[in-house]
Short mmCIF file of C-alpha atoms in Angstrom, two decimals:
data_model
loop_
_atom_site.label_atom_id
_atom_site.label_comp_id
_atom_site.label_asym_id
_atom_site.label_seq_id
_atom_site.Cartn_x
_atom_site.Cartn_y
_atom_site.Cartn_z
CA MET A 1 -136.11 -191.45 77.20
CA PRO A 2 -139.71 -190.19 77.01
CA TYR A 3 -140.05 -186.54 77.82
CA PRO A 4 -143.53 -185.69 79.04
CA LYS A 5 -142.37 -182.87 81.28
CA ARG A 6 -139.16 -180.80 81.42
CA PHE A 7 -136.54 -182.12 83.84
CA ASP A 8 -136.61 -178.96 85.93
CA GLY A 9 -140.39 -178.54 85.70
CA ARG A 10 -140.30 -175.37 83.58
CA LYS A 11 -143.04 -174.43 81.14
CA SER A 12 -142.11 -174.78 77.48
CA ASP A 13 -141.57 -171.04 77.02
CA GLU A 14 -139.96 -170.45 80.39
CA THR A 15 -136.26 -169.65 80.74
CA ARG A 16 -134.10 -170.63 83.64
CA PRO A 17 -133.71 -167.99 86.39
CA ILE A 18 -131.80 -164.99 85.04
CA VAL A 19 -129.39 -162.64 86.82
CA ALA A 20 -127.92 -159.71 84.88
CA LYS A 21 -125.40 -157.15 86.15
CA VAL A 22 -123.60 -154.31 84.41
CA GLY A 23 -120.25 -152.72 85.22
CA ILE A 24 -118.74 -155.54 87.24
CA ILE A 25 -115.17 -155.24 85.88
CA PRO A 26 -113.92 -151.78 86.90
CA ARG A 27 -110.78 -151.77 84.73
CA ALA A 28 -112.71 -152.52 81.52
CA ASP A 29 -114.32 -149.78 79.43
CA GLY A 30 -117.60 -151.69 79.69
CA SER A 31 -118.57 -154.97 81.30
CA ALA A 32 -121.52 -157.17 82.16
CA MET A 33 -122.48 -160.52 83.63
CA PHE A 34 -125.37 -162.63 82.44
CA GLN A 35 -126.41 -165.76 84.26
CA ILE A 36 -129.14 -168.07 83.05
CA GLY A 37 -129.59 -171.12 85.26
CA LYS A 38 -126.18 -172.75 85.62
CA THR A 39 -124.69 -170.94 82.63
CA THR A 40 -122.74 -167.81 83.52
CA ALA A 41 -121.12 -165.43 81.03
CA TYR A 42 -118.89 -162.47 81.78
CA ALA A 43 -118.18 -159.94 79.04
CA ALA A 44 -115.55 -157.20 79.13
CA VAL A 45 -115.17 -154.52 76.45
CA TYR A 46 -111.89 -152.72 75.79
CA GLY A 47 -111.60 -149.99 73.22
CA PRO A 48 -111.79 -148.46 70.77
CA ARG A 49 -108.03 -148.83 70.65
CA THR A 50 -105.35 -149.04 67.99
CA LEU A 51 -105.58 -152.29 66.04
CA HIS A 52 -102.46 -154.37 65.58
CA PRO A 53 -101.43 -156.14 63.39
CA LYS A 54 -101.83 -153.22 61.06
CA TRP A 55 -103.09 -155.21 58.07
CA MET A 56 -106.26 -155.99 60.00
CA GLN A 57 -107.10 -152.30 60.22
CA ASN A 58 -110.02 -151.02 58.19
CA PRO A 59 -109.90 -147.35 57.20
CA ASN A 60 -113.68 -147.29 56.71
CA THR A 61 -114.75 -148.50 60.11
CA GLY A 62 -113.68 -149.85 63.44
CA VAL A 63 -113.40 -153.60 63.82
CA LEU A 64 -115.29 -155.67 66.36
CA ARG A 65 -113.33 -158.57 67.74
CA CYS A 66 -115.05 -161.07 70.04
CA GLU A 67 -113.30 -163.79 71.93
CA TYR A 68 -115.33 -166.63 73.42
CA ASN A 69 -113.68 -168.64 76.14
CA MET A 70 -114.96 -171.47 78.30
CA LEU A 71 -112.87 -171.75 81.45
CA PRO A 72 -111.14 -175.13 81.93
CA PHE A 73 -113.31 -176.15 84.88
CA SER A 74 -116.59 -174.87 83.44
CA GLY A 75 -117.92 -177.93 81.65
CA HIS A 76 -119.49 -181.23 82.61
CA GLY A 77 -116.60 -182.93 84.36
CA GLU A 78 -114.33 -183.05 81.33
CA ARG A 79 -111.65 -180.37 81.47
CA VAL A 80 -112.01 -177.82 78.69
CA ARG A 81 -108.62 -177.29 77.09
CA PRO A 82 -107.59 -173.68 77.48
CA GLY A 83 -106.39 -171.48 74.64
CA GLY A 84 -109.40 -171.67 72.38
CA GLY A 85 -109.99 -173.97 69.47
CA ARG A 86 -112.08 -174.33 66.37
CA ARG A 87 -115.31 -174.16 68.30
CA ALA A 88 -114.31 -171.03 70.23
CA ARG A 89 -113.23 -169.29 67.01
CA GLU A 90 -116.51 -170.08 65.34
CA ILE A 91 -118.53 -168.83 68.29
CA GLY A 92 -116.42 -165.67 68.43
CA MET A 93 -117.22 -165.08 64.78
CA VAL A 94 -120.97 -165.65 65.14
CA THR A 95 -120.95 -163.38 68.20
CA GLU A 96 -119.40 -160.59 66.11
CA ASN A 97 -122.00 -161.14 63.40
CA ALA A 98 -124.81 -161.13 65.94
CA LEU A 99 -123.70 -157.80 67.43
CA LEU A 100 -122.55 -155.87 64.36
CA PRO A 101 -126.05 -155.10 62.98
CA VAL A 102 -126.74 -152.81 65.94
CA LEU A 103 -123.26 -151.30 66.26
CA ASP A 104 -121.93 -148.45 64.19
CA LEU A 105 -118.15 -148.25 64.44
CA ARG A 106 -117.60 -145.91 61.48
CA GLU A 107 -116.59 -143.21 63.96
CA TYR A 108 -113.51 -145.25 64.84
CA PRO A 109 -111.58 -146.01 61.63
CA ASN A 110 -108.48 -148.22 61.91
CA SER A 111 -109.29 -149.13 65.49
CA VAL A 112 -110.61 -152.20 67.24
CA VAL A 113 -113.18 -152.90 69.91
CA ASP A 114 -112.29 -156.03 71.84
CA VAL A 115 -114.98 -158.05 73.57
CA TYR A 116 -113.81 -160.85 75.82
CA ILE A 117 -116.45 -163.36 76.86
CA ASP A 118 -115.57 -165.82 79.58
CA LEU A 119 -117.74 -168.59 80.94
CA PRO A 120 -116.88 -169.81 84.43
CA GLN A 121 -119.70 -172.36 84.42
CA THR A 122 -121.69 -173.78 81.57
CA ASP A 123 -124.90 -175.72 81.17
CA ALA A 124 -125.76 -175.22 77.48
CA GLY A 125 -126.77 -171.97 75.84
CA THR A 126 -123.30 -170.47 76.29
CA ARG A 127 -123.05 -168.57 73.02
CA CYS A 128 -126.46 -167.05 73.73
CA ALA A 129 -125.47 -166.01 77.23
CA GLY A 130 -122.23 -164.62 75.78
CA ILE A 131 -124.00 -162.52 73.16
CA THR A 132 -126.50 -161.24 75.71
CA ALA A 133 -123.71 -160.24 78.12
CA ALA A 134 -121.63 -158.69 75.34
CA ALA A 135 -124.54 -156.50 74.19
CA MET A 136 -124.90 -155.11 77.71
CA ALA A 137 -121.15 -154.57 78.03
CA LEU A 138 -121.01 -152.65 74.74
CA ALA A 139 -123.85 -150.39 75.86
CA ASP A 140 -122.04 -149.88 79.17
CA ALA A 141 -118.90 -148.86 77.25
CA GLY A 142 -120.94 -146.06 75.69
CA PHE A 143 -121.12 -147.22 72.11
CA GLU A 144 -123.84 -146.08 69.77
CA MET A 145 -126.26 -148.98 69.39
CA LYS A 146 -129.41 -148.92 67.29
CA ASP A 147 -130.97 -151.52 69.53
CA MET A 148 -130.12 -154.15 72.11
CA VAL A 149 -129.48 -157.77 71.14
CA ALA A 150 -130.58 -160.75 73.18
CA ALA A 151 -130.06 -164.42 72.42
CA VAL A 152 -131.58 -167.67 73.58
CA ALA A 153 -131.42 -171.29 72.51
CA VAL A 154 -134.72 -172.74 71.43
CA GLY A 155 -135.15 -176.31 70.34
CA LYS A 156 -137.20 -179.36 69.86
CA VAL A 157 -137.00 -182.22 72.30
CA GLN A 158 -139.14 -185.11 71.06
CA ASP A 159 -142.40 -183.40 70.17
CA HIS A 160 -142.02 -180.32 72.36
CA VAL A 161 -140.75 -176.96 71.12
CA LEU A 162 -138.89 -175.54 74.11
CA ALA A 163 -137.03 -172.38 75.09
CA ASP A 164 -133.61 -172.27 76.75
CA LEU A 165 -132.49 -175.90 76.64
CA THR A 166 -130.23 -177.25 79.35
CA TYR A 167 -127.37 -179.64 78.71
CA ASP A 168 -129.49 -182.58 79.84
CA GLU A 169 -132.24 -181.63 77.42
CA GLU A 170 -129.77 -181.23 74.57
CA GLN A 171 -128.46 -184.72 75.25
CA ASN A 172 -131.91 -186.28 75.61
CA LYS A 173 -132.07 -187.88 72.20
CA THR A 174 -133.41 -191.28 71.21
CA PRO A 175 -132.38 -193.41 68.24
CA GLU A 176 -135.64 -192.52 66.50
CA GLU A 177 -135.80 -188.86 67.40
CA GLY A 178 -132.97 -186.39 67.73
CA VAL A 179 -132.94 -183.09 69.56
CA ALA A 180 -132.87 -179.87 67.59
CA ASP A 181 -130.88 -177.11 69.28
CA ILE A 182 -131.37 -173.71 67.66
CA PRO A 183 -129.54 -170.71 69.15
CA VAL A 184 -131.14 -167.48 67.98
CA ALA A 185 -130.48 -163.79 68.61
CA PHE A 186 -132.95 -161.01 67.93
CA MET A 187 -133.06 -157.25 67.77
CA PRO A 188 -136.32 -156.59 69.59
CA LEU A 189 -137.36 -153.32 67.90
CA SER A 190 -137.22 -154.56 64.34
CA GLY A 191 -137.75 -158.21 65.28
CA LYS A 192 -134.89 -159.19 62.97
CA LEU A 193 -132.63 -162.18 63.50
CA THR A 194 -128.91 -161.68 64.00
CA LEU A 195 -127.97 -165.26 64.87
CA LEU A 196 -129.44 -168.51 63.64
CA GLN A 197 -127.64 -171.79 63.98
CA MET A 198 -128.93 -175.31 64.30
CA ASP A 199 -127.81 -178.68 65.49
CA GLY A 200 -130.21 -181.56 64.76
CA GLU A 201 -133.29 -181.82 62.61
CA VAL A 202 -136.66 -180.04 62.57
CA THR A 203 -139.58 -179.76 60.25
CA ARG A 204 -140.41 -176.43 58.63
CA GLU A 205 -143.45 -175.97 60.91
CA ASP A 206 -141.49 -176.66 64.05
CA LEU A 207 -138.72 -174.28 63.00
CA LYS A 208 -141.32 -171.53 62.53
CA LYS A 209 -142.76 -172.31 65.95
CA ALA A 210 -139.29 -172.29 67.47
CA LEU A 211 -138.40 -168.93 65.93
CA THR A 212 -141.64 -167.33 67.13
CA LEU A 213 -140.91 -168.67 70.59
CA GLY A 214 -137.31 -167.43 70.42
CA LYS A 215 -138.40 -163.93 69.47
CA GLU A 216 -140.88 -163.87 72.32
CA VAL A 217 -138.27 -165.00 74.87
CA CYS A 218 -135.61 -162.60 73.54
CA LYS A 219 -137.96 -159.68 74.10
CA ARG A 220 -138.26 -160.69 77.73
CA ILE A 221 -134.48 -161.00 78.04
CA VAL A 222 -134.02 -157.52 76.56
CA ASP A 223 -136.20 -156.10 79.34
CA ILE A 224 -133.86 -157.71 81.86
CA GLN A 225 -130.79 -156.32 80.02
CA LYS A 226 -132.23 -152.82 80.00
CA ALA A 227 -133.19 -153.02 83.66
CA ALA A 228 -129.62 -154.04 84.51
CA LEU A 229 -128.18 -151.12 82.54
CA ARG A 230 -130.57 -148.68 84.17
CA ALA A 231 -129.74 -150.08 87.60
CA LYS A 232 -126.10 -149.06 87.11
CA TYR A 233 -126.78 -145.55 85.89
CA ALA A 234 -129.99 -144.62 87.71
CA GLY A 235 -129.94 -142.67 90.94
CA GLY A 236 -131.42 -139.24 90.35
CA SER A 237 -130.48 -136.28 88.28
CA ASP A 238 -127.47 -134.04 88.09
CA ASP A 239 -127.09 -130.69 89.77
CA GLU A 240 -125.91 -128.84 86.69
CA MET B 1 -150.77 -139.41 68.21
CA GLU B 2 -147.75 -137.60 69.55
CA SER B 3 -146.46 -138.56 72.92
CA LEU B 4 -143.28 -138.47 74.91
CA HIS B 5 -142.71 -141.78 76.66
CA MET B 6 -139.90 -140.66 78.96
CA LYS B 7 -139.15 -137.58 81.02
CA ASP B 8 -136.32 -135.06 80.82
CA ARG B 9 -133.26 -136.36 82.74
CA ASP B 10 -134.42 -139.99 82.66
CA VAL B 11 -131.72 -142.60 82.17
CA VAL B 12 -132.12 -144.11 78.70
CA VAL B 13 -130.44 -147.19 77.24
CA PRO B 14 -130.05 -148.25 73.59
CA GLY B 15 -133.34 -149.30 72.03
CA ASP B 16 -135.56 -147.26 74.33
CA ILE B 17 -138.46 -145.69 72.47
CA VAL B 18 -138.28 -142.12 73.71
CA ALA B 19 -141.18 -140.58 71.84
CA THR B 20 -143.75 -141.25 69.14
CA GLY B 21 -144.75 -138.66 66.58
CA MET B 22 -143.24 -136.77 63.67
CA GLY B 23 -143.24 -133.55 65.72
CA PHE B 24 -140.18 -134.60 67.70
CA LEU B 25 -136.69 -133.96 66.42
CA PRO B 26 -134.02 -136.57 67.06
CA SER B 27 -130.62 -135.04 67.91
CA LYS B 28 -127.35 -136.52 69.18
CA GLY B 29 -127.90 -139.89 70.85
CA THR B 30 -131.29 -140.57 69.28
CA TYR B 31 -132.55 -141.54 65.85
CA ARG B 32 -135.86 -141.80 64.04
CA GLU B 33 -137.43 -145.05 62.88
CA SER B 34 -140.76 -144.38 61.10
CA ASP B 35 -142.62 -142.19 63.60
CA LYS B 36 -140.62 -143.27 66.66
CA VAL B 37 -137.61 -141.59 68.21
CA ILE B 38 -135.25 -144.15 69.71
CA ALA B 39 -132.25 -143.75 72.00
CA ASP B 40 -129.02 -145.24 70.70
CA ARG B 41 -126.74 -144.93 73.72
CA VAL B 42 -126.69 -144.97 77.51
CA GLY B 43 -127.23 -141.50 78.91
CA LEU B 44 -129.54 -138.91 80.35
CA LEU B 45 -132.40 -137.82 78.14
CA SER B 46 -132.57 -134.10 77.47
CA VAL B 47 -135.83 -132.63 76.21
CA GLU B 48 -135.58 -129.10 74.86
CA GLY B 49 -138.94 -128.28 73.37
CA LYS B 50 -139.30 -130.89 70.65
CA VAL B 51 -135.59 -131.65 70.38
CA LEU B 52 -134.60 -134.94 71.98
CA LYS B 53 -130.99 -135.76 72.71
CA VAL B 54 -129.04 -138.05 74.99
CA VAL B 55 -126.21 -136.73 77.15
CA PRO B 56 -123.81 -139.67 77.36
CA LEU B 57 -122.98 -141.05 80.81
CA THR B 58 -120.13 -143.21 79.58
CA GLY B 59 -117.94 -143.57 76.55
CA GLY B 60 -114.60 -142.83 75.00
CA TYR B 61 -113.16 -139.52 73.87
CA ALA B 62 -114.23 -138.25 70.44
CA PRO B 63 -111.57 -135.78 69.20
CA LYS B 64 -112.95 -132.34 68.27
CA ILE B 65 -111.14 -129.29 66.93
CA GLY B 66 -110.41 -126.81 69.69
CA ASP B 67 -110.35 -129.34 72.53
CA ARG B 68 -107.61 -128.97 75.09
CA VAL B 69 -106.06 -132.37 75.76
CA ILE B 70 -103.12 -133.84 77.64
CA GLY B 71 -100.76 -136.03 75.66
CA GLN B 72 -97.40 -137.69 75.91
CA VAL B 73 -94.66 -137.37 73.32
CA ASN B 74 -93.96 -140.90 72.14
CA ASP B 75 -91.94 -140.37 68.97
CA VAL B 76 -89.83 -137.73 67.28
CA LEU B 77 -90.62 -137.22 63.59
CA PHE B 78 -88.90 -135.34 60.74
CA SER B 79 -90.50 -132.02 61.56
CA GLY B 80 -92.47 -132.57 64.70
CA TRP B 81 -93.44 -135.01 67.38
CA ARG B 82 -95.99 -137.80 67.71
CA VAL B 83 -98.18 -137.24 70.75
CA ASP B 84 -100.06 -140.12 72.34
CA LEU B 85 -103.52 -138.95 73.41
CA PHE B 86 -104.22 -142.06 75.55
CA GLY B 87 -106.95 -143.22 73.17
CA PRO B 88 -107.18 -145.02 69.84
CA TYR B 89 -105.62 -142.14 67.89
CA SER B 90 -102.37 -140.24 68.33
CA ALA B 91 -101.62 -136.71 67.18
CA VAL B 92 -98.81 -134.86 65.43
CA LEU B 93 -97.29 -131.74 66.92
CA GLY B 94 -95.59 -129.86 64.10
CA VAL B 95 -92.46 -127.78 64.67
CA LYS B 96 -94.17 -124.53 63.74
CA ASP B 97 -96.97 -125.16 66.24
CA ALA B 98 -94.66 -126.19 69.04
CA THR B 99 -93.09 -122.98 70.23
CA ASN B 100 -92.69 -119.30 69.53
CA GLU B 101 -88.94 -119.62 69.60
CA PHE B 102 -86.89 -120.02 66.46
CA ILE B 103 -85.96 -123.59 65.60
CA GLY B 104 -83.23 -123.72 63.00
CA ARG B 105 -82.94 -126.21 60.20
CA GLY B 106 -81.39 -129.46 61.31
CA ALA B 107 -81.98 -128.76 64.96
CA ASN B 108 -82.23 -131.83 67.15
CA LEU B 109 -85.93 -131.94 67.92
CA ALA B 110 -85.45 -134.45 70.72
CA GLU B 111 -83.74 -131.68 72.70
CA ILE B 112 -86.89 -129.57 72.60
CA PHE B 113 -89.37 -132.31 73.51
CA GLY B 114 -88.06 -135.72 74.45
CA LEU B 115 -89.82 -139.05 74.59
CA GLY B 116 -92.15 -139.25 77.55
CA ASP B 117 -92.69 -135.50 77.94
CA ILE B 118 -96.22 -134.55 78.92
CA VAL B 119 -97.82 -131.64 77.09
CA VAL B 120 -101.15 -129.89 77.37
CA CYS B 121 -102.09 -128.97 73.82
CA LYS B 122 -104.99 -127.95 71.62
CA LEU B 123 -106.48 -129.89 68.69
CA ILE B 124 -106.16 -127.74 65.58
CA ASN B 125 -107.22 -130.29 62.97
CA VAL B 126 -109.03 -133.63 62.91
CA THR B 127 -109.65 -135.52 59.67
CA SER B 128 -112.32 -138.10 58.91
CA GLN B 129 -109.66 -140.77 59.37
CA LYS B 130 -108.87 -139.28 62.78
CA LEU B 131 -105.47 -137.93 61.84
CA ILE B 132 -104.97 -135.24 64.44
CA ASP B 133 -102.79 -132.12 64.54
CA VAL B 134 -102.15 -130.40 67.84
CA SER B 135 -100.63 -127.07 68.75
CA LEU B 136 -98.85 -125.64 71.77
CA ARG B 137 -99.52 -122.04 70.78
CA GLY B 138 -102.17 -120.54 72.97
CA PRO B 139 -102.86 -119.50 76.55
CA GLY B 140 -102.18 -122.23 79.08
CA LEU B 141 -100.70 -124.64 76.54
CA ARG B 142 -97.31 -125.88 77.64
CA GLN B 143 -95.18 -128.78 78.69
CA LEU B 144 -96.14 -130.19 82.10
CA LYS B 145 -93.20 -131.00 84.33
CA GLY B 146 -93.48 -133.14 87.44
CA GLY B 147 -96.83 -134.02 88.93
CA ARG B 148 -98.80 -137.05 87.92
CA LEU B 149 -101.49 -138.11 85.50
CA ILE B 150 -104.83 -139.71 86.34
CA LYS B 151 -107.10 -141.26 83.74
CA VAL B 152 -110.83 -140.67 84.02
CA ASN B 153 -113.79 -141.54 81.82
CA ALA B 154 -113.94 -138.89 79.08
CA ALA B 155 -117.72 -138.61 79.47
CA LYS B 156 -117.15 -137.41 83.06
CA VAL B 157 -114.72 -134.61 82.19
CA PRO B 158 -117.40 -131.87 82.20
CA ARG B 159 -118.37 -132.96 85.73
CA ILE B 160 -114.77 -132.82 86.92
CA ILE B 161 -114.38 -129.30 85.57
CA GLY B 162 -117.79 -128.35 86.96
CA LYS B 163 -119.91 -125.41 85.90
CA ASP B 164 -117.51 -122.56 85.01
CA GLY B 165 -114.74 -124.58 86.60
CA THR B 166 -116.21 -124.68 90.10
CA MET B 167 -115.06 -128.23 90.87
CA VAL B 168 -111.47 -127.64 89.81
CA SER B 169 -111.50 -124.35 91.68
CA MET B 170 -112.69 -126.06 94.89
CA ILE B 171 -110.02 -128.74 94.68
CA LYS B 172 -107.39 -126.04 94.17
CA GLN B 173 -108.64 -124.05 97.16
CA ALA B 174 -108.68 -127.09 99.43
CA THR B 175 -105.39 -128.67 98.45
CA GLY B 176 -103.38 -125.82 96.96
CA ILE B 177 -102.24 -127.96 94.05
CA ASN B 178 -102.15 -127.38 90.31
CA ILE B 179 -104.68 -129.18 88.13
CA VAL B 180 -105.00 -129.39 84.36
CA VAL B 181 -107.94 -131.31 82.94
CA GLY B 182 -107.72 -132.59 79.36
CA MET B 183 -110.88 -133.30 77.39
CA ASN B 184 -109.44 -136.73 76.54
CA GLY B 185 -109.93 -137.82 80.14
CA MET B 186 -106.40 -137.19 81.39
CA VAL B 187 -106.02 -135.10 84.53
CA TRP B 188 -102.64 -133.77 85.60
CA ILE B 189 -102.14 -132.87 89.26
CA ASP B 190 -99.04 -131.39 90.83
CA GLY B 191 -98.44 -130.20 94.39
CA THR B 192 -97.72 -131.52 97.85
CA PRO B 193 -98.00 -135.31 98.20
CA GLU B 194 -100.90 -134.92 100.65
CA GLY B 195 -102.67 -132.52 98.33
CA GLU B 196 -102.25 -134.84 95.37
CA VAL B 197 -103.71 -137.75 97.33
CA VAL B 198 -106.78 -135.75 98.34
CA ALA B 199 -107.19 -134.41 94.79
CA ALA B 200 -106.95 -137.90 93.32
CA GLU B 201 -109.54 -139.19 95.79
CA THR B 202 -111.85 -136.28 95.01
CA ILE B 203 -111.57 -136.82 91.27
CA GLN B 204 -112.38 -140.49 91.73
CA LYS B 205 -115.38 -139.55 93.85
CA ILE B 206 -116.63 -137.09 91.24
CA GLN B 207 -116.29 -139.79 88.63
CA ASP B 208 -118.19 -142.37 90.67
CA GLU B 209 -121.02 -140.01 91.62
CA ALA B 210 -121.15 -137.85 88.50
CA HIS B 211 -124.74 -138.78 87.67
CA LEU B 212 -126.14 -138.23 91.17
CA GLY B 213 -127.70 -134.97 92.29
CA GLY B 214 -126.14 -132.40 94.63
CA LEU B 215 -122.62 -133.22 93.47
CA THR B 216 -121.09 -129.78 94.08
CA ASN B 217 -122.21 -129.69 97.71
CA ARG B 218 -121.13 -133.25 98.39
CA ILE B 219 -117.67 -132.55 96.96
CA LYS B 220 -117.49 -129.34 98.99
CA ASP B 221 -118.26 -131.25 102.22
CA PHE B 222 -115.85 -134.01 101.24
CA LEU B 223 -112.99 -131.56 100.63
CA GLU B 224 -113.67 -129.59 103.82
CA GLN B 225 -113.75 -132.75 105.89
CA LYS B 226 -110.54 -134.07 104.28
CA THR B 227 -108.47 -130.90 104.53
CA GLY B 228 -110.20 -128.88 107.25
CA LYS B 229 -110.16 -125.82 104.98
CA LYS B 230 -113.17 -123.81 103.97
CA VAL B 231 -113.90 -123.98 100.27
CA GLU B 232 -116.22 -121.87 98.20
CA PRO B 233 -117.81 -123.16 94.97
CA ARG B 234 -116.94 -120.24 92.73
CA ALA B 235 -116.16 -119.84 89.08
CA MET B 236 -112.58 -120.04 87.91
CA GLN B 237 -110.71 -116.74 87.91
CA GLU B 238 -108.92 -115.35 84.89
CA GLY B 239 -105.56 -116.98 84.43
CA GLU B 240 -106.18 -119.97 86.69
#
C-alpha cells in the first residue's frame, strides 16, 4: 500500500496524544500511567523488599525485576494468552536494562525492586510505553535516579522515517519494502541510548535519521513525565 | 556563568538541572555533572547558601544508627530474637541488649519475647550489608502491648512527629491515646476505640497533605472539629 501520508494525519515527528499520571495505585510504593494514543501502560513499583529465592540475591546491590504483561483483551482481536511467555520475558529483560543505567540500587544489597507493567490496551509501542511509565513509577517510589528515561518507537515506513508507529503502520509492508520498527530509549541529559532494538531492515543513513528523531521525541516525552511527577507533588511549601 | 535555575522549596524531579556553576555544592539528593548540579530524586529543593540538597517527599526507610523504630519479633535465635522492621531488612535483638534483668544460661527466650510481640527499639549498629542490631535499653524503649500498628511512608515520619513533637502532642491532647512513632514508618496507637479511629484518620491526613503549607493549623482545626476539644500546638513535654 503506498503511504504518502500517515493514516492518522500526524507529522512524521509527531507522537500520538499523550496522557501521563503519577501515583494512581495507592497500595504500591510508586506507580504511574502512561498513555500514548491507544496504547496504555500502568506501572507499579514495590520495594525494596527481601528477595526470594535467596540465590538470586546480590550482596553488592539491589536487583531490579521488571515484569511486562499484556492483558488478555488488550490486543487486536486475538486473545493474548495470560501468564507471560517468551516475548514478555524478553521485554521484561530489556526494560530492566533500559532503566538500570539511571538507577543506583547499591544502597539496598540482597533486596529486590519489583516493577509490574500491565497494558490494558495496546496499539504498538508497548515496551516503550512500559519503560516510560516504569521510569515515572520508580521516581514516584523515591529512588535515586541520575536522570529520567523515556522511550519511543521510531521506524521507517516505505521512504518515511517516522516517530511513534501505530500497529497499522507497523503492518503496512509491501513485498518490495518492509517496515523497520526501532524502539529506542534515551536518557535526555547525557543523550545516551538505553534501549535499541529493531525489527525489519534500514540503511545506515536511515538508522541515523531515526535515532536523531527518537532522541528528539524522547526529550519531549521526558518533559511530560516530569510535569506529571511535579503535578503529584506540587502544591506549595511546608510550614516547618 | 553561575546561576540557580530553581528556587528554594521548589519541587524537583530526577534529572532536573538545579544550578549551573562550580560555586554550588551538591549535597544529598543532588550530584554534579561537569558544571551542572542535577537533582536525583523527587523532593523539595533546599538552598542553604551555596549548598543544594533535596529533601525527599517519598521513599523507603534507610536504617541509621540511633533511629527509634517499631518492629515485630518474628523468630527466636540462639541468643536473641529476629525483629522484622517492616522493610527489606530485619534486625537482631541480642539477649544482652534486651533487658536489664538477669537471663540465665539455657533460659527459654521465647518466654521473654514471643513470636509476634511488638517492640519499640533503637538501632545500635548497621553494617554496609544492612545487618542491623537493635537494643531495648534506653528511655522509652519497651515492648508494646495492645493497640494497633499503622504503616506510613517513611519520608513522612518527620511531618507526623511535627516540629518538637507538636503533631503527636496535638493528637494526644485531642484523643487521649498513646502514640509511638517509629522512624521506619510504623506508628503504634493505643487508647479508646474512638480515639484510635480519629488518630488513624489524622495520621492519614498528615500523610496525604504533608507537602502542603499550613499543616499544623489544618490538623489543629481537623482535630478540634472531630473531637470538640481544644488543642494547643506545643512541644512535647519531658517523658511523653
